[in-house]
Each structure stands twice: as structure tokens, then as C-alpha cells.
Coordinates of C-alpha atoms in Angstrom, one line a residue:
M927 CA 43.5 26.7 -5.2
K928 CA 41.0 24.8 -3.3
F929 CA 40.6 21.0 -3.2
I930 CA 39.2 18.1 -1.6
H931 CA 41.0 14.9 -0.9
I932 CA 39.0 11.6 -0.4
A933 CA 40.1 7.9 -0.6
D934 CA 38.9 4.4 -0.3
L935 CA 35.2 5.1 -1.0
H936 CA 34.7 1.1 -1.6
L937 CA 31.8 1.2 -3.7
G938 CA 29.9 -1.8 -4.3
A939 CA 30.9 -3.2 -0.9
E940 CA 28.4 -4.7 1.4
P941 CA 29.6 -4.1 4.8
D942 CA 28.1 -6.5 7.5
A943 CA 26.0 -8.2 5.0
G944 CA 23.1 -10.1 6.5
R945 CA 22.7 -7.7 9.7
V946 CA 19.5 -6.1 10.2
Y947 CA 20.8 -2.6 9.9
S948 CA 22.9 -3.3 6.9
Q949 CA 20.2 -3.6 4.2
N950 CA 20.9 0.0 2.7
R951 CA 24.5 0.2 3.9
S952 CA 25.8 -0.4 0.3
Q953 CA 23.6 2.4 -0.8
E954 CA 24.9 4.6 2.0
L955 CA 28.4 4.7 0.6
W956 CA 27.2 6.2 -2.8
E957 CA 25.1 8.7 -0.8
T958 CA 28.2 9.7 1.2
L959 CA 30.0 10.3 -1.7
Q960 CA 27.1 12.4 -3.2
S961 CA 27.2 14.7 -0.1
V962 CA 31.0 15.4 -0.7
L963 CA 30.1 16.3 -4.4
E964 CA 27.6 18.7 -3.0
V965 CA 30.1 20.5 -1.0
C966 CA 32.3 20.6 -4.1
K967 CA 29.4 22.5 -5.7
E968 CA 28.5 24.8 -2.9
E969 CA 32.2 25.9 -2.2
Q970 CA 33.4 26.0 -5.9
T971 CA 36.3 23.6 -4.9
D972 CA 38.8 23.5 -7.7
L973 CA 40.1 20.1 -7.5
L974 CA 38.6 16.5 -6.1
L975 CA 41.5 14.1 -5.6
I976 CA 40.5 10.6 -5.2
A977 CA 43.5 8.3 -3.8
G978 CA 42.4 4.9 -5.1
D979 CA 40.1 2.1 -4.1
I980 CA 37.0 3.9 -5.5
F981 CA 35.4 0.5 -5.8
H982 CA 35.6 -2.4 -3.5
G983 CA 36.2 -4.8 -6.5
Q984 CA 36.2 -4.6 -10.2
P985 CA 33.7 -1.8 -11.3
L986 CA 30.9 -2.7 -13.5
R987 CA 30.3 -0.5 -16.6
R988 CA 26.9 0.5 -15.2
E989 CA 28.6 1.7 -11.8
L990 CA 31.0 3.7 -13.8
K991 CA 28.4 5.3 -15.8
E992 CA 26.6 6.1 -12.4
L993 CA 29.7 7.6 -10.9
N994 CA 30.6 9.7 -14.2
Y995 CA 27.1 11.1 -14.1
Y996 CA 27.7 12.5 -10.6
F997 CA 31.1 13.9 -11.7
A998 CA 29.6 15.5 -14.7
E999 CA 27.2 17.7 -12.4
L1000 CA 30.3 19.4 -11.2
T1001 CA 30.6 22.5 -13.3
H1002 CA 33.4 23.9 -11.5
T1003 CA 35.6 21.0 -10.1
K1004 CA 38.0 18.9 -12.0
V1005 CA 38.3 15.5 -10.7
V1006 CA 41.6 13.4 -10.7
L1007 CA 41.5 9.8 -9.8
I1008 CA 43.8 6.5 -9.6
A1009 CA 43.0 3.1 -9.2
G1010 CA 44.0 1.3 -6.1
N1011 CA 44.7 -2.5 -5.2
H1012 CA 41.0 -3.2 -4.9
D1013 CA 39.8 -1.8 -8.1
Y1014 CA 43.2 -2.3 -9.8
I1015 CA 43.3 -2.3 -13.6
R1016 CA 42.9 -5.8 -14.9
K1017 CA 43.3 -6.8 -18.7
D1018 CA 39.4 -6.9 -18.9
S1019 CA 38.9 -3.9 -16.5
Y1020 CA 36.1 -1.5 -17.8
Y1021 CA 38.6 1.4 -16.5
R1022 CA 40.5 0.6 -19.8
T1023 CA 37.7 1.7 -22.3
F1024 CA 35.4 3.9 -20.2
Q1025 CA 35.0 7.3 -21.6
W1026 CA 34.9 9.9 -18.7
N1027 CA 33.4 13.2 -18.7
E1028 CA 35.6 16.2 -19.7
N1029 CA 36.2 17.3 -16.2
V1030 CA 37.4 13.8 -15.1
V1031 CA 41.2 12.8 -15.4
P1032 CA 42.1 9.4 -14.5
L1033 CA 45.9 8.8 -14.1
F1034 CA 45.7 5.0 -15.2
G1035 CA 49.4 4.4 -15.9
R1036 CA 51.7 1.9 -14.5
E1037 CA 54.3 4.6 -14.1
L1038 CA 54.2 8.1 -12.7
E1039 CA 52.3 10.6 -15.0
Y1040 CA 50.8 13.9 -14.4
V1041 CA 48.1 16.3 -15.7
E1042 CA 48.3 20.0 -15.7
F1043 CA 45.8 22.6 -14.7
P1044 CA 47.4 25.9 -16.0
E1045 CA 44.2 28.1 -14.7
L1046 CA 45.0 26.8 -11.2
R1047 CA 48.6 26.9 -11.7
T1048 CA 48.8 23.2 -10.6
A1049 CA 49.9 19.8 -11.6
V1050 CA 48.7 16.4 -10.2
Y1051 CA 51.0 13.2 -10.3
G1052 CA 49.8 9.7 -10.0
L1053 CA 49.7 6.1 -10.9
S1054 CA 47.5 3.1 -10.7
Y1055 CA 47.7 -0.5 -9.7
H1056 CA 47.5 -3.0 -12.4
S1057 CA 47.8 -5.8 -9.9
R1058 CA 46.6 -6.5 -6.4
E1059 CA 50.1 -6.0 -5.0
I1060 CA 53.1 -3.6 -5.6
R1061 CA 55.9 -4.3 -3.3
E1062 CA 58.2 -2.0 -5.1
P1063 CA 58.6 1.6 -3.1
L1064 CA 57.5 3.5 -6.5
Y1065 CA 56.6 6.7 -4.5
E1066 CA 60.3 6.9 -3.2
S1067 CA 61.4 7.8 -6.5
A1068 CA 58.7 10.2 -7.3
F1069 CA 59.6 14.0 -7.4
A1070 CA 57.9 17.1 -8.2
G1071 CA 59.0 18.4 -11.7
E1072 CA 58.3 22.0 -11.0
I1073 CA 56.3 22.4 -14.3
Q1074 CA 53.5 24.3 -12.4
K1075 CA 53.6 26.5 -9.1
Y1076 CA 51.6 24.1 -7.1
E1077 CA 52.3 20.1 -7.4
I1078 CA 50.3 17.3 -5.9
L1079 CA 50.9 13.8 -5.7
L1080 CA 48.1 11.3 -5.6
A1081 CA 49.3 8.0 -4.1
H1082 CA 47.8 4.8 -2.6
G1083 CA 49.7 2.4 -0.4
G1084 CA 52.0 2.5 2.4
D1085 CA 52.5 -1.0 3.7
E1086 CA 54.8 -4.1 2.8
K1087 CA 52.5 -5.3 0.0
H1088 CA 51.2 -1.9 -1.4
C1089 CA 53.9 0.6 -2.5
P1090 CA 55.9 0.6 0.7
F1091 CA 57.3 4.0 1.5
R1092 CA 59.5 6.1 4.0
V1093 CA 58.0 9.5 5.1
K1094 CA 61.2 11.1 5.1
K1095 CA 61.4 10.3 1.3
L1096 CA 58.2 11.8 0.7
E1097 CA 59.1 15.0 2.5
E1098 CA 62.0 15.4 0.4
S1099 CA 60.0 14.9 -2.9
G1100 CA 59.3 18.6 -3.4
F1101 CA 55.5 18.2 -3.7
D1102 CA 53.1 20.7 -2.1
Y1103 CA 50.7 18.0 -0.8
I1104 CA 50.6 14.4 -1.0
A1105 CA 47.1 12.9 -1.0
L1106 CA 47.2 9.3 0.4
G1107 CA 44.8 6.3 0.2
H1108 CA 44.9 2.6 1.4
I1109 CA 44.8 3.2 5.0
H1110 CA 41.4 3.4 6.3
K1111 CA 42.0 5.5 9.5
P1112 CA 42.5 9.5 8.8
Q1113 CA 45.9 10.5 9.8
A1114 CA 48.3 13.4 9.0
L1115 CA 52.1 11.7 8.7
V1116 CA 53.0 15.4 8.1
K1117 CA 50.7 18.4 9.1
D1118 CA 49.2 20.1 6.0
R1119 CA 51.2 18.2 3.7
I1120 CA 51.2 14.4 3.7
I1121 CA 47.8 13.0 4.8
Y1122 CA 45.7 10.0 4.7
A1123 CA 42.2 11.1 4.4
G1124 CA 40.9 7.5 5.6
A1125 CA 37.9 5.6 4.2
L1126 CA 35.1 7.8 3.4
E1127 CA 32.7 5.5 5.2
P1128 CA 33.9 2.6 7.4
I1129 CA 33.4 -0.8 5.7
D1130 CA 34.9 -3.1 8.3
R1131 CA 34.5 -3.6 12.1
N1132 CA 38.1 -2.6 12.5
D1133 CA 37.6 0.9 10.8
V1134 CA 37.0 2.3 14.2
G1135 CA 36.3 6.1 14.7
P1136 CA 35.0 8.8 12.6
H1137 CA 35.5 8.9 8.9
G1138 CA 35.5 11.8 6.2
Y1139 CA 37.7 13.7 4.0
V1140 CA 40.3 16.4 3.8
K1141 CA 39.6 20.1 2.9
G1142 CA 42.6 22.2 1.8
E1143 CA 43.7 25.2 0.2
I1144 CA 47.0 26.1 -1.4
T1145 CA 48.0 29.7 -1.4
E1146 CA 51.2 31.9 -1.7
A1147 CA 51.6 31.3 2.1
G1148 CA 51.5 27.4 1.9
V1149 CA 49.0 24.7 2.2
H1150 CA 46.2 24.7 5.1
T1151 CA 44.0 21.5 5.6
Q1152 CA 41.1 20.6 7.7
W1153 CA 39.7 17.1 7.9
I1154 CA 35.8 16.8 7.9
P1155 CA 33.9 14.0 9.4
C1156 CA 31.1 13.0 7.0
A1157 CA 30.3 9.2 7.5
M1158 CA 26.8 8.2 8.3
R1159 CA 28.0 5.4 10.8
S1160 CA 30.9 4.6 12.9
Y1161 CA 32.2 1.5 14.3
I1162 CA 32.7 1.8 18.0
H1163 CA 34.7 -0.5 20.5
L1164 CA 32.8 0.3 23.7
E1165 CA 33.5 -1.1 27.1
V1166 CA 30.3 -1.7 29.5
P1167 CA 31.3 -2.1 33.2
V1168 CA 29.0 -4.8 35.1
N1169 CA 28.9 -5.7 38.9
T1170 CA 27.8 -8.5 41.1
E1171 CA 24.2 -7.3 40.9
D1172 CA 23.9 -7.5 37.2
T1173 CA 21.9 -10.1 35.2
T1174 CA 21.7 -10.7 31.5
G1175 CA 18.6 -8.4 31.4
S1176 CA 20.2 -5.5 33.5
V1177 CA 23.5 -5.8 31.4
R1178 CA 21.3 -5.5 28.1
K1179 CA 19.7 -2.5 29.3
K1180 CA 23.2 -0.8 30.2
I1181 CA 24.2 -1.7 26.7
L1182 CA 21.2 -0.2 25.1
E1183 CA 21.7 3.0 27.2
A1184 CA 25.3 3.2 26.2
V1185 CA 24.4 2.7 22.6
K1186 CA 21.8 5.5 22.9
D1187 CA 24.4 7.8 24.3
Y1188 CA 26.7 7.2 21.4
G1189 CA 24.3 7.0 18.7
A1190 CA 21.8 4.3 17.8
E1191 CA 23.0 4.5 14.0
N1192 CA 26.3 3.4 15.0
M1193 CA 27.8 -0.4 14.9
Y1194 CA 29.2 -1.5 18.2
K1195 CA 31.6 -4.0 19.5
I1196 CA 30.7 -4.3 23.2
I1197 CA 33.4 -5.4 25.8
L1198 CA 31.7 -6.3 29.2
T1199 CA 34.1 -5.5 32.1
G1200 CA 34.3 -5.8 35.8
Y1201 CA 33.3 -8.4 38.2
R1202 CA 30.1 -10.6 38.1
D1203 CA 28.2 -13.0 40.4
P1204 CA 30.0 -16.2 40.2
D1205 CA 26.9 -18.2 39.8
L1206 CA 26.1 -16.1 36.6
R1207 CA 27.1 -16.4 33.0
F1208 CA 25.9 -13.4 30.6
D1209 CA 23.8 -14.7 27.6
T1210 CA 25.6 -12.3 25.1
E1211 CA 23.9 -14.1 22.1
R1212 CA 20.6 -12.4 23.4
M1213 CA 21.6 -9.0 23.9
D1214 CA 21.3 -7.8 20.3
R1215 CA 17.7 -7.4 19.2
D1216 CA 18.3 -4.2 17.0
G1217 CA 21.0 -5.5 14.7
N1218 CA 23.9 -3.0 15.3
L1219 CA 25.8 -5.0 17.9
L1220 CA 28.4 -6.9 15.9
E1221 CA 29.8 -8.7 18.9
V1222 CA 29.5 -8.7 22.8
I1223 CA 32.6 -10.1 24.3
D1224 CA 32.4 -11.0 28.1
E1225 CA 35.6 -10.0 29.9
T1226 CA 34.2 -10.0 33.4
A1227 CA 35.6 -12.2 36.2
P1228 CA 33.6 -13.7 39.0
Q1229 CA 33.6 -11.9 42.2
Y1230 CA 34.5 -14.4 44.8
D1231 CA 34.4 -14.1 48.7
L1232 CA 38.0 -14.9 49.0
E1233 CA 38.0 -14.8 52.9
E1234 CA 35.3 -17.5 52.8
L1235 CA 37.0 -19.5 50.2
L1236 CA 40.3 -19.4 52.1
Q1237 CA 38.6 -20.7 55.4
E1238 CA 36.8 -23.4 53.4
N1239 CA 40.0 -24.6 51.8
D1240 CA 42.6 -24.0 54.4
G1241 CA 45.3 -26.6 53.8
N1242 CA 44.6 -27.6 50.3
L1243 CA 45.9 -26.3 46.9
L1244 CA 43.1 -23.7 46.5
G1245 CA 43.8 -22.2 49.9
E1246 CA 47.5 -22.1 49.4
Y1247 CA 46.9 -20.5 46.0
I1248 CA 44.7 -17.7 47.6
R1249 CA 47.1 -17.1 50.4
R1250 CA 50.0 -16.4 47.8
F1251 CA 48.1 -13.8 45.9
E1252 CA 46.1 -12.1 48.7
N1253 CA 48.4 -9.1 49.5
Y1254 CA 48.2 -7.7 45.8
E1255 CA 46.2 -4.8 44.8
K1256 CA 42.8 -5.2 43.3
D1257 CA 43.8 -3.4 40.0
S1258 CA 47.1 -5.4 39.5
I1259 CA 47.7 -8.1 36.9
E1260 CA 48.5 -10.6 39.8
Y1261 CA 44.9 -10.0 41.4
Q1262 CA 43.5 -10.7 38.0
A1263 CA 45.5 -13.8 37.7
L1264 CA 44.1 -14.8 41.3
Y1265 CA 40.7 -14.8 40.2
E1266 CA 41.1 -16.6 37.0
G1267 CA 43.2 -19.3 38.7
V1268 CA 40.5 -19.7 41.5
E1269 CA 37.9 -20.3 38.7
V1270 CA 39.9 -23.0 37.3
L1271 CA 40.8 -24.6 40.5
L1272 CA 37.0 -24.3 41.5
K1273 CA 36.1 -26.0 38.1
N1274 CA 38.5 -28.7 38.7
K1275 CA 37.4 -29.4 42.2
G1276 CA 33.7 -29.7 41.2

């Protein structure tokens, strides 16, 4: 039985709204989903498992119709989905009354329920959020009922406010595979068995690194999974080293070269490191002309001539401060404290 596991699509979100590059970002979330559905078609995937937060908020009826249209084009694949904490099932949610295509099975109950696919010898279990938070460890009492040869749990949560669980309890539940959602960073809690697919596309500047989906197969020999990157963009935190010869212009050039190497389509938080000319402050506001630099943080320190400063301030507070730290290695915390302290004392002296 072949399956694809995705989660945290957050359709309807507008990541980094107002940025130059972000005008089409909301549409890209849909396009990435469509690319996964194409894989389902090409590879004749049996099950598409969606582990919650399909939408960033309450879905509109027209959004559900659009989504259902794409699912209906899957002539071989069955789709099983749950609602997460973002798209939880409110009293007025369109989820409650929407009529899905026959190949789509929503598990929208408050308590654990399941759907059987006898032709696949598979049962999929799951429950949905009916509020923004579920603090009870609902999944810790979930167990495979042995109604089919292969049994899968579709789950969303894992932190204090969203269905907390202990991995050991999930391991003991008897499910062949547990498809997790809610945590946007892809990670396997237990290899080939308990996996966060991660967000299909990053929607927040803290969603660093690659994003994609899990492709898996269950056979007599067990479960084998592979994580597949597919996101159009990534958030990248990138350190750019500078030196005393650099100016705002040369640093901007270094940033553009670094961005080119890592991919101009991605979004960047740039951290400037190293030592700069003491007379210079970098104008970080002028460094983003193309719109994909979310933030430029200057963590550089001024490169002082400590010997000259010591001679000029011998006998005063600044000179004594330099003398106390002068024997530390350049890469030590103490040496960093030396430069920070010298900067403060020079400002006060001025």
C-alpha cells in the first residue's frame, strides 16, 4: 500500500504580506499542493493522508470547492483528512455541511474514529479539533483495533496546548504508521513509523530549512518512508562575515552574492558577523532592494587598535579595563566582552 503524508498546508495564509516578493506567495501554497497531487496521479498512490491545518483559518465555501475539485481529479487515490487547531471545526464551520467527493474521507469527530479500505487491507484513524486548543493527551489512549492488516493514525499536535503526547506511548499503540501534523519542521520521532511531515510550504520566517512531504509504502516486510522536499521557497538564516575594509556598499554586495549562491527565490534573515571599522555603522535598512531579505542583523564588533588605546589611556579606567582582558584568546567570550566594554567606555568618554 503506497501513501503520501502531508500536513500544515495553511491554504489562505499570506506569508510576509507587503514584501515585494510575496505578491504571489498565497497562490504558491496551492500550487505546491497541486504538485503533490500530480505525484499521486503519476505514481498511483493509494492514500493521501493530510494531518491537519489544511487551511490557515476557517475555510470559505469557495475554497473547499476548489480543494475538492483537485481531490476529485485523483482517480486512484483516496484522501483522508483531519482538521487542526488553525482550521478547527467551529459551530458555523463550512466543514460541517460540505459534501466531499466520494474519494475523500474527513475524520471530523471530536473523538477517535476510523475509516476502512478493505481493498488496501488498511484502516486510518483520526480525530479533529473543535476548538483552538486541546490540552488533553488524547492520542495517548489511542490504539490500533486490529480491524485491518495495516493501521494508520492521523494526528495533529504534540505540544502543551495541542494534544500533548509521549513518544513512548505512541510507540506502544500498535499503529503501523503515525502521520503527524502541527510541528512545521519535518522530523522522524521514530524512523519509518512516527513522523512529522512538516509544513508543505514555509509560512513563517522561523520555518527555516527545506519543506515537503513523506512518501511511504507498507508491505509484508514493514514500513519504508522517504521524505521529499518540494517547497518553492525556503527561509534561510545566513551569516555573512565582514571585515574592517567593508562599507555598507561592499557588505550589500557580499549579501547579494551569498543570496545568489543559496537561491534568489528564498527568503533570508542575514546576520552580519566579524569585526568592522570602528568609525563605521552599516546601514542595514538600505541593503534589501529585491524584497527577499526579511531582516539584516548587525552582530559585528568594532576592530579597535588595543595597543594604541592602551597607550593613550594608561592609568585611567579604559586602560585598566583593556589590561585585564588583554591575555585572552580572540575567539573567547572574554575577548568579545573586552570589545563590547571598550565600545561602551569610549562612548561615555566622548
